[in-house]
Amino acid sequence: MACAPSPTPEGYSVTPTEPATLDGCGPAAPARPPLPVKMVIAGGFGVGKTTAVGAISEIEPLTTEAAITEVAAGVDDLTHTPRKTTTTVAMDFGCITIDPTLKLYLFGTPGQERFGFMWDDIVEGALGGLVIVDTRRLDDCYAAVDYFEHRQIPFAVAANAFDGKVEHTLDEVRWALDVADHVPVVVFDARERGSVRDALLVVLELALARTES
């Protein structure tokens, strides 16, 4: 026996959001949850990791920010970030649903070398990484690039456009960081949701291509 269609108010249409059952009757089968994928956002001190996670996350991001004390200020270079008053001491966490089949879980690393012992735990199980760099102080990002290269984790380099600009061309950034030709180097704005999304998609495509090769 066929099911009678439900009446639809004039001027409206119904878009199915779940697959119908085999006979077209009864409740639809529940949609499959999106595949969880872990991705790491890394880089030196004050390059915009926490900002990037906060800009893209669909949930209130978890941060472990602590105030920069006078002692820390004497250790961490605040020359290019004079307004920075806090720093990540453990990790940042957020998530973003890319589409109904895929959800990214984002883990931001602390930037200072003295917190480097946490990186192995944070990176464990990650599909790929986004290494954010500040082109005014590229030497602060060598450690992050070396880490992903040595662990053979797919990663992309994202030059954060502070004040809407970068100090060097992408070719110069690639040369300075000595990254291989297959490593994408892009410009993005850590404050802009769409810009962060595009940078993460570069990493995702790179990582998926490696798994298929």
PDB file of C-alpha atoms in Angstrom:
ATOM      1  CA  MET A   1       0.000   0.000   0.000  1.00  0.00           C
ATOM      2  CA  ALA A   2       1.472   3.348  -1.047  1.00  0.00           C
ATOM      3  CA  CYS A   3       1.885   6.132   1.460  1.00  0.00           C
ATOM      4  CA  ALA A   4      -0.090   9.280   0.834  1.00  0.00           C
ATOM      5  CA  PRO A   5       2.102  12.377   0.532  1.00  0.00           C
ATOM      6  CA  SER A   6       1.845  14.923   3.288  1.00  0.00           C
ATOM      7  CA  PRO A   7       0.169  18.173   2.277  1.00  0.00           C
ATOM      8  CA  THR A   8       2.547  21.032   1.483  1.00  0.00           C
ATOM      9  CA  PRO A   9       1.434  24.657   1.985  1.00  0.00           C
ATOM     10  CA  GLU A  10       1.067  26.551  -1.273  1.00  0.00           C
ATOM     11  CA  GLY A  11       4.214  28.434  -2.246  1.00  0.00           C
ATOM     12  CA  TYR A  12       6.588  26.162  -0.323  1.00  0.00           C
ATOM     13  CA  SER A  13       8.640  23.158  -1.346  1.00  0.00           C
ATOM     14  CA  VAL A  14      10.121  20.350   0.681  1.00  0.00           C
ATOM     15  CA  THR A  15      13.789  19.355   0.312  1.00  0.00           C
ATOM     16  CA  PRO A  16      14.537  15.885   1.665  1.00  0.00           C
ATOM     17  CA  THR A  17      17.355  15.894   4.206  1.00  0.00           C
ATOM     18  CA  GLU A  18      17.542  12.148   4.902  1.00  0.00           C
ATOM     19  CA  PRO A  19      17.396   9.129   2.577  1.00  0.00           C
ATOM     20  CA  ALA A  20      13.999   7.460   2.284  1.00  0.00           C
ATOM     21  CA  THR A  21      13.439   3.881   3.358  1.00  0.00           C
ATOM     22  CA  LEU A  22      13.301   1.157   0.672  1.00  0.00           C
ATOM     23  CA  ASP A  23       9.505   1.140   0.506  1.00  0.00           C
ATOM     24  CA  GLY A  24       9.231   4.914   0.820  1.00  0.00           C
ATOM     25  CA  CYS A  25       7.188   4.599   4.015  1.00  0.00           C
ATOM     26  CA  GLY A  26       7.978   5.008   7.676  1.00  0.00           C
ATOM     27  CA  PRO A  27      10.795   6.961   9.284  1.00  0.00           C
ATOM     28  CA  ALA A  28      13.922   7.619   7.241  1.00  0.00           C
ATOM     29  CA  ALA A  29      17.178   5.926   8.191  1.00  0.00           C
ATOM     30  CA  PRO A  30      19.381   8.103  10.411  1.00  0.00           C
ATOM     31  CA  ALA A  31      22.113  10.016   8.593  1.00  0.00           C
ATOM     32  CA  ARG A  32      25.665   8.746   9.105  1.00  0.00           C
ATOM     33  CA  PRO A  33      27.741  11.093  11.313  1.00  0.00           C
ATOM     34  CA  PRO A  34      30.607  12.922   9.597  1.00  0.00           C
ATOM     35  CA  LEU A  35      34.050  11.320   9.586  1.00  0.00           C
ATOM     36  CA  PRO A  36      36.241  12.882  12.303  1.00  0.00           C
ATOM     37  CA  VAL A  37      39.658  14.115  11.122  1.00  0.00           C
ATOM     38  CA  LYS A  38      42.353  15.523  13.385  1.00  0.00           C
ATOM     39  CA  MET A  39      44.408  18.455  12.120  1.00  0.00           C
ATOM     40  CA  VAL A  40      47.144  20.431  13.874  1.00  0.00           C
ATOM     41  CA  ILE A  41      47.749  24.179  13.645  1.00  0.00           C
ATOM     42  CA  ALA A  42      51.350  24.951  14.542  1.00  0.00           C
ATOM     43  CA  GLY A  43      53.947  27.703  14.348  1.00  0.00           C
ATOM     44  CA  GLY A  44      56.057  30.025  16.427  1.00  0.00           C
ATOM     45  CA  PHE A  45      55.071  32.359  19.227  1.00  0.00           C
ATOM     46  CA  GLY A  46      52.402  34.923  18.350  1.00  0.00           C
ATOM     47  CA  VAL A  47      51.890  33.942  14.706  1.00  0.00           C
ATOM     48  CA  GLY A  48      48.090  33.647  14.968  1.00  0.00           C
ATOM     49  CA  LYS A  49      47.344  30.032  15.879  1.00  0.00           C
ATOM     50  CA  THR A  50      44.778  30.822  18.584  1.00  0.00           C
ATOM     51  CA  THR A  51      43.226  33.482  16.355  1.00  0.00           C
ATOM     52  CA  ALA A  52      42.863  31.022  13.480  1.00  0.00           C
ATOM     53  CA  VAL A  53      41.195  28.356  15.627  1.00  0.00           C
ATOM     54  CA  GLY A  54      38.813  30.937  17.081  1.00  0.00           C
ATOM     55  CA  ALA A  55      37.940  32.333  13.655  1.00  0.00           C
ATOM     56  CA  ILE A  56      36.935  28.999  12.111  1.00  0.00           C
ATOM     57  CA  SER A  57      35.593  26.911  15.012  1.00  0.00           C
ATOM     58  CA  GLU A  58      31.860  26.241  15.030  1.00  0.00           C
ATOM     59  CA  ILE A  59      31.988  25.749  18.800  1.00  0.00           C
ATOM     60  CA  GLU A  60      33.366  28.003  21.479  1.00  0.00           C
ATOM     61  CA  PRO A  61      37.070  27.165  21.210  1.00  0.00           C
ATOM     62  CA  LEU A  62      38.923  25.700  24.138  1.00  0.00           C
ATOM     63  CA  THR A  63      42.020  27.747  24.864  1.00  0.00           C
ATOM     64  CA  THR A  64      44.735  27.552  27.504  1.00  0.00           C
ATOM     65  CA  GLU A  65      45.784  31.167  27.492  1.00  0.00           C
ATOM     66  CA  ALA A  66      47.859  32.543  30.341  1.00  0.00           C
ATOM     67  CA  ALA A  67      48.925  36.103  30.982  1.00  0.00           C
ATOM     68  CA  ILE A  68      52.401  37.044  29.787  1.00  0.00           C
ATOM     69  CA  THR A  69      54.347  37.894  32.913  1.00  0.00           C
ATOM     70  CA  GLU A  70      57.360  40.159  33.126  1.00  0.00           C
ATOM     71  CA  VAL A  71      59.556  37.071  33.281  1.00  0.00           C
ATOM     72  CA  ALA A  72      57.971  35.586  30.142  1.00  0.00           C
ATOM     73  CA  ALA A  73      58.191  38.914  28.351  1.00  0.00           C
ATOM     74  CA  GLY A  74      61.925  38.782  28.888  1.00  0.00           C
ATOM     75  CA  VAL A  75      62.058  35.383  27.180  1.00  0.00           C
ATOM     76  CA  ASP A  76      59.485  35.756  24.388  1.00  0.00           C
ATOM     77  CA  ASP A  77      60.129  38.357  21.700  1.00  0.00           C
ATOM     78  CA  LEU A  78      57.220  40.823  21.703  1.00  0.00           C
ATOM     79  CA  THR A  79      58.805  43.224  19.222  1.00  0.00           C
ATOM     80  CA  HIS A  80      56.263  42.524  16.488  1.00  0.00           C
ATOM     81  CA  THR A  81      53.366  41.716  18.822  1.00  0.00           C
ATOM     82  CA  PRO A  82      53.401  44.541  21.381  1.00  0.00           C
ATOM     83  CA  ARG A  83      49.654  44.230  22.069  1.00  0.00           C
ATOM     84  CA  LYS A  84      49.859  40.521  22.888  1.00  0.00           C
ATOM     85  CA  THR A  85      49.067  40.005  26.584  1.00  0.00           C
ATOM     86  CA  THR A  86      48.435  36.241  26.721  1.00  0.00           C
ATOM     87  CA  THR A  87      50.045  33.109  25.368  1.00  0.00           C
ATOM     88  CA  THR A  88      49.008  29.475  24.834  1.00  0.00           C
ATOM     89  CA  VAL A  89      50.593  27.203  27.430  1.00  0.00           C
ATOM     90  CA  ALA A  90      49.063  23.852  26.435  1.00  0.00           C
ATOM     91  CA  MET A  91      46.851  23.838  23.334  1.00  0.00           C
ATOM     92  CA  ASP A  92      43.867  25.326  21.547  1.00  0.00           C
ATOM     93  CA  PHE A  93      40.938  23.197  20.401  1.00  0.00           C
ATOM     94  CA  GLY A  94      38.074  23.783  18.009  1.00  0.00           C
ATOM     95  CA  CYS A  95      36.157  22.005  15.258  1.00  0.00           C
ATOM     96  CA  ILE A  96      34.518  22.725  11.931  1.00  0.00           C
ATOM     97  CA  THR A  97      32.165  20.609   9.817  1.00  0.00           C
ATOM     98  CA  ILE A  98      33.429  20.791   6.235  1.00  0.00           C
ATOM     99  CA  ASP A  99      30.413  18.983   4.773  1.00  0.00           C
ATOM    100  CA  PRO A 100      27.956  16.291   5.950  1.00  0.00           C
ATOM    101  CA  THR A 101      30.675  13.636   5.537  1.00  0.00           C
ATOM    102  CA  LEU A 102      33.699  15.311   7.157  1.00  0.00           C
ATOM    103  CA  LYS A 103      34.443  17.151  10.390  1.00  0.00           C
ATOM    104  CA  LEU A 104      37.834  18.637  11.276  1.00  0.00           C
ATOM    105  CA  TYR A 105      39.025  18.673  14.877  1.00  0.00           C
ATOM    106  CA  LEU A 106      41.638  21.389  15.239  1.00  0.00           C
ATOM    107  CA  PHE A 107      44.474  21.287  17.760  1.00  0.00           C
ATOM    108  CA  GLY A 108      46.687  24.342  18.118  1.00  0.00           C
ATOM    109  CA  THR A 109      50.162  23.861  19.567  1.00  0.00           C
ATOM    110  CA  PRO A 110      51.953  26.201  21.971  1.00  0.00           C
ATOM    111  CA  GLY A 111      54.513  28.330  20.163  1.00  0.00           C
ATOM    112  CA  GLN A 112      57.373  28.561  22.637  1.00  0.00           C
ATOM    113  CA  GLU A 113      60.156  25.993  22.541  1.00  0.00           C
ATOM    114  CA  ARG A 114      59.877  25.442  26.300  1.00  0.00           C
ATOM    115  CA  PHE A 115      56.440  23.852  25.701  1.00  0.00           C
ATOM    116  CA  GLY A 116      57.707  21.658  22.863  1.00  0.00           C
ATOM    117  CA  PHE A 117      57.476  18.499  24.962  1.00  0.00           C
ATOM    118  CA  MET A 118      53.677  18.607  24.440  1.00  0.00           C
ATOM    119  CA  TRP A 119      53.867  18.422  20.666  1.00  0.00           C
ATOM    120  CA  ASP A 120      54.156  14.636  20.356  1.00  0.00           C
ATOM    121  CA  ASP A 121      50.904  14.115  22.266  1.00  0.00           C
ATOM    122  CA  ILE A 122      49.078  16.876  20.391  1.00  0.00           C
ATOM    123  CA  VAL A 123      50.173  15.680  16.938  1.00  0.00           C
ATOM    124  CA  GLU A 124      49.499  11.976  17.566  1.00  0.00           C
ATOM    125  CA  GLY A 125      46.927  10.728  15.047  1.00  0.00           C
ATOM    126  CA  ALA A 126      46.780  13.941  13.008  1.00  0.00           C
ATOM    127  CA  LEU A 127      46.081  13.679   9.296  1.00  0.00           C
ATOM    128  CA  GLY A 128      48.014  16.857   8.542  1.00  0.00           C
ATOM    129  CA  GLY A 129      49.191  20.204   9.809  1.00  0.00           C
ATOM    130  CA  LEU A 130      49.037  23.900   8.982  1.00  0.00           C
ATOM    131  CA  VAL A 131      52.242  25.741   9.906  1.00  0.00           C
ATOM    132  CA  ILE A 132      51.491  29.437  10.340  1.00  0.00           C
ATOM    133  CA  VAL A 133      54.373  31.850   9.813  1.00  0.00           C
ATOM    134  CA  ASP A 134      54.912  35.537  10.450  1.00  0.00           C
ATOM    135  CA  THR A 135      56.984  36.782   7.513  1.00  0.00           C
ATOM    136  CA  ARG A 136      58.552  39.475   9.727  1.00  0.00           C
ATOM    137  CA  ARG A 137      60.309  36.745  11.760  1.00  0.00           C
ATOM    138  CA  LEU A 138      60.535  33.556   9.743  1.00  0.00           C
ATOM    139  CA  ASP A 139      63.259  32.126  11.965  1.00  0.00           C
ATOM    140  CA  ASP A 140      60.644  31.534  14.683  1.00  0.00           C
ATOM    141  CA  CYS A 141      58.971  28.923  12.477  1.00  0.00           C
ATOM    142  CA  TYR A 142      61.943  26.732  11.576  1.00  0.00           C
ATOM    143  CA  ALA A 143      61.262  24.382  14.478  1.00  0.00           C
ATOM    144  CA  ALA A 144      57.645  23.742  13.413  1.00  0.00           C
ATOM    145  CA  VAL A 145      58.627  23.081   9.791  1.00  0.00           C
ATOM    146  CA  ASP A 146      61.420  20.719  10.870  1.00  0.00           C
ATOM    147  CA  TYR A 147      59.057  18.869  13.199  1.00  0.00           C
ATOM    148  CA  PHE A 148      56.515  18.044  10.491  1.00  0.00           C
ATOM    149  CA  GLU A 149      59.220  17.136   7.992  1.00  0.00           C
ATOM    150  CA  HIS A 150      60.900  14.725  10.417  1.00  0.00           C
ATOM    151  CA  ARG A 151      57.587  13.143  11.395  1.00  0.00           C
ATOM    152  CA  GLN A 152      56.627  12.906   7.696  1.00  0.00           C
ATOM    153  CA  ILE A 153      53.236  14.462   8.377  1.00  0.00           C
ATOM    154  CA  PRO A 154      51.656  16.278   5.402  1.00  0.00           C
ATOM    155  CA  PHE A 155      51.650  20.028   6.018  1.00  0.00           C
ATOM    156  CA  ALA A 156      51.232  23.376   4.339  1.00  0.00           C
ATOM    157  CA  VAL A 157      52.851  26.697   5.198  1.00  0.00           C
ATOM    158  CA  ALA A 158      50.471  29.633   5.651  1.00  0.00           C
ATOM    159  CA  ALA A 159      51.913  33.148   5.786  1.00  0.00           C
ATOM    160  CA  ASN A 160      49.662  35.217   8.037  1.00  0.00           C
ATOM    161  CA  ALA A 161      48.936  38.630   6.547  1.00  0.00           C
ATOM    162  CA  PHE A 162      49.418  40.864   9.573  1.00  0.00           C
ATOM    163  CA  ASP A 163      47.844  44.277   8.900  1.00  0.00           C
ATOM    164  CA  GLY A 164      46.786  42.907   5.532  1.00  0.00           C
ATOM    165  CA  LYS A 165      50.280  42.372   4.133  1.00  0.00           C
ATOM    166  CA  VAL A 166      53.268  40.045   4.132  1.00  0.00           C
ATOM    167  CA  GLU A 167      56.903  41.107   4.142  1.00  0.00           C
ATOM    168  CA  HIS A 168      58.143  38.594   1.552  1.00  0.00           C
ATOM    169  CA  THR A 169      56.882  36.828  -1.557  1.00  0.00           C
ATOM    170  CA  LEU A 170      55.813  33.203  -1.296  1.00  0.00           C
ATOM    171  CA  ASP A 171      58.889  32.136  -3.280  1.00  0.00           C
ATOM    172  CA  GLU A 172      61.077  33.957  -0.757  1.00  0.00           C
ATOM    173  CA  VAL A 173      59.235  32.300   2.123  1.00  0.00           C
ATOM    174  CA  ARG A 174      59.703  28.872   0.536  1.00  0.00           C
ATOM    175  CA  TRP A 175      63.414  29.542   0.026  1.00  0.00           C
ATOM    176  CA  ALA A 176      63.917  30.884   3.565  1.00  0.00           C
ATOM    177  CA  LEU A 177      62.168  27.910   5.173  1.00  0.00           C
ATOM    178  CA  ASP A 178      63.788  25.460   2.714  1.00  0.00           C
ATOM    179  CA  VAL A 179      60.586  23.489   2.230  1.00  0.00           C
ATOM    180  CA  ALA A 180      60.178  20.967  -0.566  1.00  0.00           C
ATOM    181  CA  ASP A 181      58.362  21.831  -3.782  1.00  0.00           C
ATOM    182  CA  HIS A 182      55.432  19.557  -2.896  1.00  0.00           C
ATOM    183  CA  VAL A 183      54.701  21.570   0.298  1.00  0.00           C
ATOM    184  CA  PRO A 184      52.050  24.229  -0.428  1.00  0.00           C
ATOM    185  CA  VAL A 185      52.897  27.795   0.635  1.00  0.00           C
ATOM    186  CA  VAL A 186      49.930  30.166   0.796  1.00  0.00           C
ATOM    187  CA  VAL A 187      48.928  33.555   2.189  1.00  0.00           C
ATOM    188  CA  PHE A 188      45.953  33.801   4.521  1.00  0.00           C
ATOM    189  CA  ASP A 189      44.404  35.998   7.199  1.00  0.00           C
ATOM    190  CA  ALA A 190      44.026  34.226  10.563  1.00  0.00           C
ATOM    191  CA  ARG A 191      41.184  36.594  11.496  1.00  0.00           C
ATOM    192  CA  GLU A 192      38.976  35.685   8.531  1.00  0.00           C
ATOM    193  CA  ARG A 193      36.876  32.527   8.704  1.00  0.00           C
ATOM    194  CA  GLY A 194      36.834  31.958   4.949  1.00  0.00           C
ATOM    195  CA  SER A 195      40.574  32.495   4.648  1.00  0.00           C
ATOM    196  CA  VAL A 196      41.307  29.989   7.438  1.00  0.00           C
ATOM    197  CA  ARG A 197      38.927  27.486   5.811  1.00  0.00           C
ATOM    198  CA  ASP A 198      40.721  27.755   2.470  1.00  0.00           C
ATOM    199  CA  ALA A 199      44.111  27.190   4.115  1.00  0.00           C
ATOM    200  CA  LEU A 200      42.818  24.115   5.958  1.00  0.00           C
ATOM    201  CA  LEU A 201      41.362  22.716   2.731  1.00  0.00           C
ATOM    202  CA  VAL A 202      44.817  22.938   1.150  1.00  0.00           C
ATOM    203  CA  VAL A 203      46.165  20.708   3.939  1.00  0.00           C
ATOM    204  CA  LEU A 204      43.196  18.348   3.672  1.00  0.00           C
ATOM    205  CA  GLU A 205      43.616  17.885  -0.073  1.00  0.00           C
ATOM    206  CA  LEU A 206      47.344  17.279   0.375  1.00  0.00           C
ATOM    207  CA  ALA A 207      46.791  14.695   3.096  1.00  0.00           C
ATOM    208  CA  LEU A 208      44.050  12.876   1.197  1.00  0.00           C
ATOM    209  CA  ALA A 209      46.211  12.760  -1.919  1.00  0.00           C
ATOM    210  CA  ARG A 210      48.976  11.083   0.090  1.00  0.00           C
ATOM    211  CA  THR A 211      46.619   8.436   1.494  1.00  0.00           C
ATOM    212  CA  GLU A 212      45.439   7.609  -2.033  1.00  0.00           C
ATOM    213  CA  SER A 213      48.918   7.362  -3.521  1.00  0.00           C
TER     214      SER A 213
END
